[in-house]
Amino acid sequence: GAVVSQHPSRVICKSGTSVKIECRSLDFQATTMFWYRQFPKQSLMLMATSNEGSKATYEQGVEKDKFLINHASLTLSTLTVTSAHPEDSSFYICSARGGDSNQPQHFGDGTRLSIL
Amino acid sequence: AQTVTQSQPEMSVQEAETVTLSCTYDTSENNYYLFWYKQPPSRQMILVIRQEAYKQQNATENRFSVNFQKAAKSFSLKISDSQLGDTAMYFCAFMKTNTGKLIFGQGTTLQVKP
């Protein structure tokens, strides 16, 4: 149980393109989803927290107009990197949590984004 | 603000031996959770073990156990009978109760050698 699917696993696109990444909880209702960014051999940095039906809460230093997050249902959250540039190239990971805030997070397999 | 520190960027261990990964954290909170996550080369994040701060007993999951020292704010992970499949990056993480937000340490890359 507690499977989180993230799609796509790999994206390569040209600078200026907008890219959408999906995060789905397959067998549970995710009241909260989290989006992280990870540079090579570094830690996961939380970008934003999204609760179903409400606006995402962004961490300090994360541009909300650059990284659009939508959590329209209890099983799906999307991250859109708008007008992506090479510096946005990174590994993006989502996680999902059901129930109260003390429940564990379940992670997707991540998306490797490469902007040329 | 809470911080999590893993002071060992890289470690190695021979197969079947025991290794301990260190983690310290800083918080003024009394109620929180601590985690160890494993990230193998596939980059999937896998929960290894979880500890509630109010529990004095150290958590154990098969070959994985922790040494939780609340007063010292230390949370080390011991891997017994190391296996080749244990090769991965290990992250220590802190979560304040009722926030759900994980704060990760820098990670320790563990190499298990045959």
PDB file of C-alpha atoms in Angstrom:
ATOM      1  CA  GLY A   1       0.000   0.000   0.000  1.00  0.00           C
ATOM      2  CA  ALA A   2       0.807   3.725   0.007  1.00  0.00           C
ATOM      3  CA  VAL A   3       2.095   3.980  -3.538  1.00  0.00           C
ATOM      4  CA  VAL A   4       2.920   7.337  -5.069  1.00  0.00           C
ATOM      5  CA  SER A   5       3.387   7.583  -8.816  1.00  0.00           C
ATOM      6  CA  GLN A   6       5.305  10.457 -10.366  1.00  0.00           C
ATOM      7  CA  HIS A   7       5.306  11.173 -14.081  1.00  0.00           C
ATOM      8  CA  PRO A   8       7.279  11.705 -16.208  1.00  0.00           C
ATOM      9  CA  SER A   9      10.469  10.166 -14.865  1.00  0.00           C
ATOM     10  CA  ARG A  10      12.662  12.097 -17.281  1.00  0.00           C
ATOM     11  CA  VAL A  11      12.149  15.271 -19.263  1.00  0.00           C
ATOM     12  CA  ILE A  12      14.514  16.969 -21.680  1.00  0.00           C
ATOM     13  CA  CYS A  13      13.311  20.172 -23.255  1.00  0.00           C
ATOM     14  CA  LYS A  14      14.403  23.484 -24.671  1.00  0.00           C
ATOM     15  CA  SER A  15      14.842  26.655 -22.697  1.00  0.00           C
ATOM     16  CA  GLY A  16      11.630  28.667 -22.455  1.00  0.00           C
ATOM     17  CA  THR A  17       9.360  25.621 -22.379  1.00  0.00           C
ATOM     18  CA  SER A  18       6.907  25.001 -19.560  1.00  0.00           C
ATOM     19  CA  VAL A  19       7.020  21.542 -18.051  1.00  0.00           C
ATOM     20  CA  LYS A  20       4.330  19.823 -15.999  1.00  0.00           C
ATOM     21  CA  ILE A  21       5.094  17.034 -13.526  1.00  0.00           C
ATOM     22  CA  GLU A  22       2.326  14.920 -12.033  1.00  0.00           C
ATOM     23  CA  CYS A  23       2.228  13.260  -8.640  1.00  0.00           C
ATOM     24  CA  ARG A  24      -0.500  10.728  -7.910  1.00  0.00           C
ATOM     25  CA  SER A  25      -1.368   8.725  -4.823  1.00  0.00           C
ATOM     26  CA  LEU A  26      -2.596   5.413  -6.191  1.00  0.00           C
ATOM     27  CA  ASP A  27      -4.126   3.685  -3.212  1.00  0.00           C
ATOM     28  CA  PHE A  28      -4.800   6.351  -0.628  1.00  0.00           C
ATOM     29  CA  GLN A  29      -6.172   9.847  -0.393  1.00  0.00           C
ATOM     30  CA  ALA A  30      -3.413  12.387  -0.067  1.00  0.00           C
ATOM     31  CA  THR A  31      -4.608  15.346   1.943  1.00  0.00           C
ATOM     32  CA  THR A  32      -1.171  16.906   1.679  1.00  0.00           C
ATOM     33  CA  MET A  33       1.515  16.680  -0.956  1.00  0.00           C
ATOM     34  CA  PHE A  34       5.048  18.033  -0.862  1.00  0.00           C
ATOM     35  CA  TRP A  35       7.412  19.012  -3.656  1.00  0.00           C
ATOM     36  CA  TYR A  36      11.176  18.777  -3.240  1.00  0.00           C
ATOM     37  CA  ARG A  37      14.157  19.651  -5.357  1.00  0.00           C
ATOM     38  CA  GLN A  38      17.412  17.755  -5.202  1.00  0.00           C
ATOM     39  CA  PHE A  39      20.727  18.673  -6.822  1.00  0.00           C
ATOM     40  CA  PRO A  40      23.283  15.906  -7.503  1.00  0.00           C
ATOM     41  CA  LYS A  41      24.660  14.374  -4.331  1.00  0.00           C
ATOM     42  CA  GLN A  42      22.835  16.890  -2.202  1.00  0.00           C
ATOM     43  CA  SER A  43      19.906  16.797   0.149  1.00  0.00           C
ATOM     44  CA  LEU A  44      16.228  17.265  -0.582  1.00  0.00           C
ATOM     45  CA  MET A  45      15.060  20.839  -0.278  1.00  0.00           C
ATOM     46  CA  LEU A  46      11.381  21.403   0.341  1.00  0.00           C
ATOM     47  CA  MET A  47       9.912  23.742  -2.244  1.00  0.00           C
ATOM     48  CA  ALA A  48       6.252  23.834  -1.267  1.00  0.00           C
ATOM     49  CA  THR A  49       3.443  22.131   0.574  1.00  0.00           C
ATOM     50  CA  SER A  50       0.051  21.727  -1.025  1.00  0.00           C
ATOM     51  CA  ASN A  51      -3.229  20.787   0.570  1.00  0.00           C
ATOM     52  CA  GLU A  52      -6.127  19.574  -1.528  1.00  0.00           C
ATOM     53  CA  GLY A  53      -8.348  22.412  -2.632  1.00  0.00           C
ATOM     54  CA  SER A  54      -6.212  25.239  -1.315  1.00  0.00           C
ATOM     55  CA  LYS A  55      -3.234  27.287  -2.455  1.00  0.00           C
ATOM     56  CA  ALA A  56       0.217  25.882  -1.986  1.00  0.00           C
ATOM     57  CA  THR A  57       2.519  27.213   0.702  1.00  0.00           C
ATOM     58  CA  TYR A  58       5.956  27.974  -0.693  1.00  0.00           C
ATOM     59  CA  GLU A  59       9.222  27.878   1.200  1.00  0.00           C
ATOM     60  CA  GLN A  60      11.303  30.990   1.441  1.00  0.00           C
ATOM     61  CA  GLY A  61      13.221  31.689  -1.747  1.00  0.00           C
ATOM     62  CA  VAL A  62      10.996  29.599  -4.009  1.00  0.00           C
ATOM     63  CA  GLU A  63       9.316  31.621  -6.755  1.00  0.00           C
ATOM     64  CA  LYS A  64       5.637  30.761  -6.775  1.00  0.00           C
ATOM     65  CA  ASP A  65       5.156  32.217 -10.254  1.00  0.00           C
ATOM     66  CA  LYS A  66       7.965  30.046 -11.535  1.00  0.00           C
ATOM     67  CA  PHE A  67       6.847  26.841  -9.890  1.00  0.00           C
ATOM     68  CA  LEU A  68       3.080  26.552 -10.151  1.00  0.00           C
ATOM     69  CA  ILE A  69       1.502  23.932  -7.942  1.00  0.00           C
ATOM     70  CA  ASN A  70      -2.031  22.637  -8.244  1.00  0.00           C
ATOM     71  CA  HIS A  71      -3.641  20.102  -5.903  1.00  0.00           C
ATOM     72  CA  ALA A  72      -7.125  19.822  -7.316  1.00  0.00           C
ATOM     73  CA  SER A  73      -8.010  16.387  -6.008  1.00  0.00           C
ATOM     74  CA  LEU A  74      -7.105  14.047  -3.174  1.00  0.00           C
ATOM     75  CA  THR A  75      -5.007  11.911  -5.489  1.00  0.00           C
ATOM     76  CA  LEU A  76      -3.276  14.364  -7.801  1.00  0.00           C
ATOM     77  CA  SER A  77      -0.910  17.285  -7.489  1.00  0.00           C
ATOM     78  CA  THR A  78       0.963  18.910 -10.352  1.00  0.00           C
ATOM     79  CA  LEU A  79       4.090  21.032 -10.475  1.00  0.00           C
ATOM     80  CA  THR A  80       4.549  23.216 -13.532  1.00  0.00           C
ATOM     81  CA  VAL A  81       7.937  24.767 -14.144  1.00  0.00           C
ATOM     82  CA  THR A  82       7.110  27.799 -16.238  1.00  0.00           C
ATOM     83  CA  SER A  83       9.477  29.150 -18.887  1.00  0.00           C
ATOM     84  CA  ALA A  84      12.164  26.746 -17.763  1.00  0.00           C
ATOM     85  CA  HIS A  85      15.828  27.680 -18.050  1.00  0.00           C
ATOM     86  CA  PRO A  86      19.016  25.611 -17.653  1.00  0.00           C
ATOM     87  CA  GLU A  87      19.324  26.593 -13.995  1.00  0.00           C
ATOM     88  CA  ASP A  88      15.990  24.863 -13.361  1.00  0.00           C
ATOM     89  CA  SER A  89      17.550  21.549 -14.332  1.00  0.00           C
ATOM     90  CA  SER A  90      17.338  19.304 -11.300  1.00  0.00           C
ATOM     91  CA  PHE A  91      15.715  16.244  -9.786  1.00  0.00           C
ATOM     92  CA  TYR A  92      12.197  16.951  -8.523  1.00  0.00           C
ATOM     93  CA  ILE A  93      10.528  14.602  -6.046  1.00  0.00           C
ATOM     94  CA  CYS A  94       7.010  14.641  -4.692  1.00  0.00           C
ATOM     95  CA  SER A  95       5.655  13.011  -1.593  1.00  0.00           C
ATOM     96  CA  ALA A  96       2.139  12.460  -0.352  1.00  0.00           C
ATOM     97  CA  ARG A  97       0.585  12.004   3.026  1.00  0.00           C
ATOM     98  CA  GLY A  98      -2.879  10.920   4.083  1.00  0.00           C
ATOM     99  CA  GLY A  99      -4.589  11.511   7.389  1.00  0.00           C
ATOM    100  CA  ASP A 100      -3.134  13.803  10.037  1.00  0.00           C
ATOM    101  CA  SER A 101       0.181  15.606   9.878  1.00  0.00           C
ATOM    102  CA  ASN A 102       1.978  12.948  11.913  1.00  0.00           C
ATOM    103  CA  GLN A 103       1.482  10.289   9.265  1.00  0.00           C
ATOM    104  CA  PRO A 104       4.590   9.362   7.239  1.00  0.00           C
ATOM    105  CA  GLN A 105       5.223  10.769   3.786  1.00  0.00           C
ATOM    106  CA  HIS A 106       5.365   8.419   0.823  1.00  0.00           C
ATOM    107  CA  PHE A 107       7.646   9.441  -1.998  1.00  0.00           C
ATOM    108  CA  GLY A 108       7.345   9.260  -5.760  1.00  0.00           C
ATOM    109  CA  ASP A 109      10.260   8.052  -7.861  1.00  0.00           C
ATOM    110  CA  GLY A 110      11.236  11.550  -8.930  1.00  0.00           C
ATOM    111  CA  THR A 111      11.549  13.418 -12.208  1.00  0.00           C
ATOM    112  CA  ARG A 112      14.867  14.318 -13.752  1.00  0.00           C
ATOM    113  CA  LEU A 113      14.428  17.616 -15.573  1.00  0.00           C
ATOM    114  CA  SER A 114      17.058  18.744 -18.062  1.00  0.00           C
ATOM    115  CA  ILE A 115      16.703  22.100 -19.785  1.00  0.00           C
ATOM    116  CA  LEU A 116      18.902  22.624 -22.832  1.00  0.00           C
TER     117      LEU A 116
ATOM    118  CA  ALA B   1      14.606  26.908  13.186  1.00  0.00           C
ATOM    119  CA  GLN B   2      15.400  23.244  13.191  1.00  0.00           C
ATOM    120  CA  THR B   3      18.580  21.915  11.617  1.00  0.00           C
ATOM    121  CA  VAL B   4      19.812  18.418  10.916  1.00  0.00           C
ATOM    122  CA  THR B   5      23.506  17.625  10.567  1.00  0.00           C
ATOM    123  CA  GLN B   6      25.123  14.537   9.143  1.00  0.00           C
ATOM    124  CA  SER B   7      28.848  14.938   9.574  1.00  0.00           C
ATOM    125  CA  GLN B   8      29.919  11.923   7.502  1.00  0.00           C
ATOM    126  CA  PRO B   9      29.632  12.640   3.754  1.00  0.00           C
ATOM    127  CA  GLU B  10      30.875   9.167   2.819  1.00  0.00           C
ATOM    128  CA  MET B  11      31.353   5.859   4.560  1.00  0.00           C
ATOM    129  CA  SER B  12      32.185   2.337   3.561  1.00  0.00           C
ATOM    130  CA  VAL B  13      31.753  -1.038   5.202  1.00  0.00           C
ATOM    131  CA  GLN B  14      32.565  -4.614   4.342  1.00  0.00           C
ATOM    132  CA  GLU B  15      29.691  -6.904   3.592  1.00  0.00           C
ATOM    133  CA  ALA B  16      28.318  -8.632   6.729  1.00  0.00           C
ATOM    134  CA  GLU B  17      29.876  -6.079   9.056  1.00  0.00           C
ATOM    135  CA  THR B  18      28.179  -3.378  11.111  1.00  0.00           C
ATOM    136  CA  VAL B  19      28.236   0.342  10.412  1.00  0.00           C
ATOM    137  CA  THR B  20      26.864   3.353  12.267  1.00  0.00           C
ATOM    138  CA  LEU B  21      25.771   6.576  10.597  1.00  0.00           C
ATOM    139  CA  SER B  22      25.679   9.725  12.697  1.00  0.00           C
ATOM    140  CA  CYS B  23      23.030  12.411  12.876  1.00  0.00           C
ATOM    141  CA  THR B  24      22.564  15.346  15.191  1.00  0.00           C
ATOM    142  CA  TYR B  25      19.796  17.893  15.192  1.00  0.00           C
ATOM    143  CA  ASP B  26      18.926  21.144  16.802  1.00  0.00           C
ATOM    144  CA  THR B  27      15.465  22.030  18.038  1.00  0.00           C
ATOM    145  CA  SER B  28      13.697  23.668  20.925  1.00  0.00           C
ATOM    146  CA  GLU B  29      10.676  21.434  20.461  1.00  0.00           C
ATOM    147  CA  ASN B  30       9.851  18.623  22.862  1.00  0.00           C
ATOM    148  CA  ASN B  31       7.584  16.603  20.592  1.00  0.00           C
ATOM    149  CA  TYR B  32       8.834  15.571  17.191  1.00  0.00           C
ATOM    150  CA  TYR B  33       9.682  12.645  14.947  1.00  0.00           C
ATOM    151  CA  LEU B  34      12.988  11.510  13.519  1.00  0.00           C
ATOM    152  CA  PHE B  35      13.493   9.413  10.426  1.00  0.00           C
ATOM    153  CA  TRP B  36      16.141   7.680   8.416  1.00  0.00           C
ATOM    154  CA  TYR B  37      15.536   7.464   4.682  1.00  0.00           C
ATOM    155  CA  LYS B  38      17.527   5.469   2.155  1.00  0.00           C
ATOM    156  CA  GLN B  39      18.040   6.688  -1.415  1.00  0.00           C
ATOM    157  CA  PRO B  40      19.641   4.011  -3.622  1.00  0.00           C
ATOM    158  CA  PRO B  41      21.036   4.817  -7.086  1.00  0.00           C
ATOM    159  CA  SER B  42      17.492   4.538  -8.446  1.00  0.00           C
ATOM    160  CA  ARG B  43      16.859   7.710  -6.379  1.00  0.00           C
ATOM    161  CA  GLN B  44      13.658   6.420  -4.830  1.00  0.00           C
ATOM    162  CA  MET B  45      13.260   7.583  -1.221  1.00  0.00           C
ATOM    163  CA  ILE B  46      12.659   4.629   1.082  1.00  0.00           C
ATOM    164  CA  LEU B  47      11.717   4.979   4.739  1.00  0.00           C
ATOM    165  CA  VAL B  48      14.100   2.899   6.823  1.00  0.00           C
ATOM    166  CA  ILE B  49      13.066   3.681  10.361  1.00  0.00           C
ATOM    167  CA  ARG B  50      11.065   6.175  12.394  1.00  0.00           C
ATOM    168  CA  GLN B  51      11.353   7.307  16.018  1.00  0.00           C
ATOM    169  CA  GLU B  52       8.894   9.287  18.102  1.00  0.00           C
ATOM    170  CA  ALA B  53      10.705  11.638  20.454  1.00  0.00           C
ATOM    171  CA  TYR B  54       8.451  10.822  23.386  1.00  0.00           C
ATOM    172  CA  LYS B  55       9.417   7.164  23.233  1.00  0.00           C
ATOM    173  CA  GLN B  56      12.551   6.271  25.149  1.00  0.00           C
ATOM    174  CA  GLN B  57      12.877   2.888  23.522  1.00  0.00           C
ATOM    175  CA  ASN B  58      15.036   2.876  20.432  1.00  0.00           C
ATOM    176  CA  ALA B  59      13.274   1.871  17.225  1.00  0.00           C
ATOM    177  CA  THR B  60      14.354  -1.304  15.448  1.00  0.00           C
ATOM    178  CA  GLU B  61      13.514  -2.673  12.004  1.00  0.00           C
ATOM    179  CA  ASN B  62      15.228  -5.983  11.304  1.00  0.00           C
ATOM    180  CA  ARG B  63      18.921  -5.176  10.668  1.00  0.00           C
ATOM    181  CA  PHE B  64      18.385  -1.461  11.246  1.00  0.00           C
ATOM    182  CA  SER B  65      18.326   0.118  14.673  1.00  0.00           C
ATOM    183  CA  VAL B  66      18.779   3.586  16.069  1.00  0.00           C
ATOM    184  CA  ASN B  67      20.482   5.050  19.089  1.00  0.00           C
ATOM    185  CA  PHE B  68      18.280   7.955  20.095  1.00  0.00           C
ATOM    186  CA  GLN B  69      19.794  10.271  22.676  1.00  0.00           C
ATOM    187  CA  LYS B  70      17.234  13.010  23.208  1.00  0.00           C
ATOM    188  CA  ALA B  71      19.252  15.119  25.625  1.00  0.00           C
ATOM    189  CA  ALA B  72      22.242  15.059  23.304  1.00  0.00           C
ATOM    190  CA  LYS B  73      19.997  15.540  20.243  1.00  0.00           C
ATOM    191  CA  SER B  74      21.627  12.603  18.554  1.00  0.00           C
ATOM    192  CA  PHE B  75      19.999  10.000  16.329  1.00  0.00           C
ATOM    193  CA  SER B  76      22.435   7.483  14.852  1.00  0.00           C
ATOM    194  CA  LEU B  77      21.563   4.565  12.588  1.00  0.00           C
ATOM    195  CA  LYS B  78      23.187   1.180  13.003  1.00  0.00           C
ATOM    196  CA  ILE B  79      23.110  -1.267  10.136  1.00  0.00           C
ATOM    197  CA  SER B  80      24.000  -4.810  11.136  1.00  0.00           C
ATOM    198  CA  ASP B  81      25.095  -7.580   8.784  1.00  0.00           C
ATOM    199  CA  SER B  82      25.512  -5.077   5.948  1.00  0.00           C
ATOM    200  CA  GLN B  83      24.399  -6.242   2.527  1.00  0.00           C
ATOM    201  CA  LEU B  84      25.362  -5.046  -0.933  1.00  0.00           C
ATOM    202  CA  GLY B  85      21.819  -3.764  -1.373  1.00  0.00           C
ATOM    203  CA  ASP B  86      22.361  -1.374   1.509  1.00  0.00           C
ATOM    204  CA  THR B  87      24.600   0.730  -0.739  1.00  0.00           C
ATOM    205  CA  ALA B  88      22.782   4.057  -0.950  1.00  0.00           C
ATOM    206  CA  MET B  89      22.659   7.603   0.285  1.00  0.00           C
ATOM    207  CA  TYR B  90      21.118   7.814   3.759  1.00  0.00           C
ATOM    208  CA  PHE B  91      19.274  10.868   4.985  1.00  0.00           C
ATOM    209  CA  CYS B  92      18.377  11.704   8.542  1.00  0.00           C
ATOM    210  CA  ALA B  93      15.220  13.806   8.814  1.00  0.00           C
ATOM    211  CA  PHE B  94      13.372  15.772  11.490  1.00  0.00           C
ATOM    212  CA  MET B  95       9.676  16.478  11.624  1.00  0.00           C
ATOM    213  CA  LYS B  96       8.046  18.763  14.147  1.00  0.00           C
ATOM    214  CA  THR B  97       4.793  17.313  15.439  1.00  0.00           C
ATOM    215  CA  ASN B  98       1.695  18.561  13.661  1.00  0.00           C
ATOM    216  CA  THR B  99       3.540  20.259  10.814  1.00  0.00           C
ATOM    217  CA  GLY B 100       4.264  17.328   8.563  1.00  0.00           C
ATOM    218  CA  LYS B 101       7.305  19.082   7.114  1.00  0.00           C
ATOM    219  CA  LEU B 102      10.487  17.070   6.857  1.00  0.00           C
ATOM    220  CA  ILE B 103      13.866  18.713   7.320  1.00  0.00           C
ATOM    221  CA  PHE B 104      16.645  16.617   5.878  1.00  0.00           C
ATOM    222  CA  GLY B 105      20.307  16.363   6.726  1.00  0.00           C
ATOM    223  CA  GLN B 106      22.982  16.575   4.054  1.00  0.00           C
ATOM    224  CA  GLY B 107      23.114  12.833   3.585  1.00  0.00           C
ATOM    225  CA  THR B 108      25.743  10.121   3.989  1.00  0.00           C
ATOM    226  CA  THR B 109      26.767   7.988   1.050  1.00  0.00           C
ATOM    227  CA  LEU B 110      27.300   4.417   2.205  1.00  0.00           C
ATOM    228  CA  GLN B 111      29.228   1.932   0.107  1.00  0.00           C
ATOM    229  CA  VAL B 112      29.011  -1.733   1.066  1.00  0.00           C
ATOM    230  CA  LYS B 113      32.002  -3.618  -0.294  1.00  0.00           C
ATOM    231  CA  PRO B 114      31.992  -7.315  -1.150  1.00  0.00           C
TER     232      PRO B 114
END
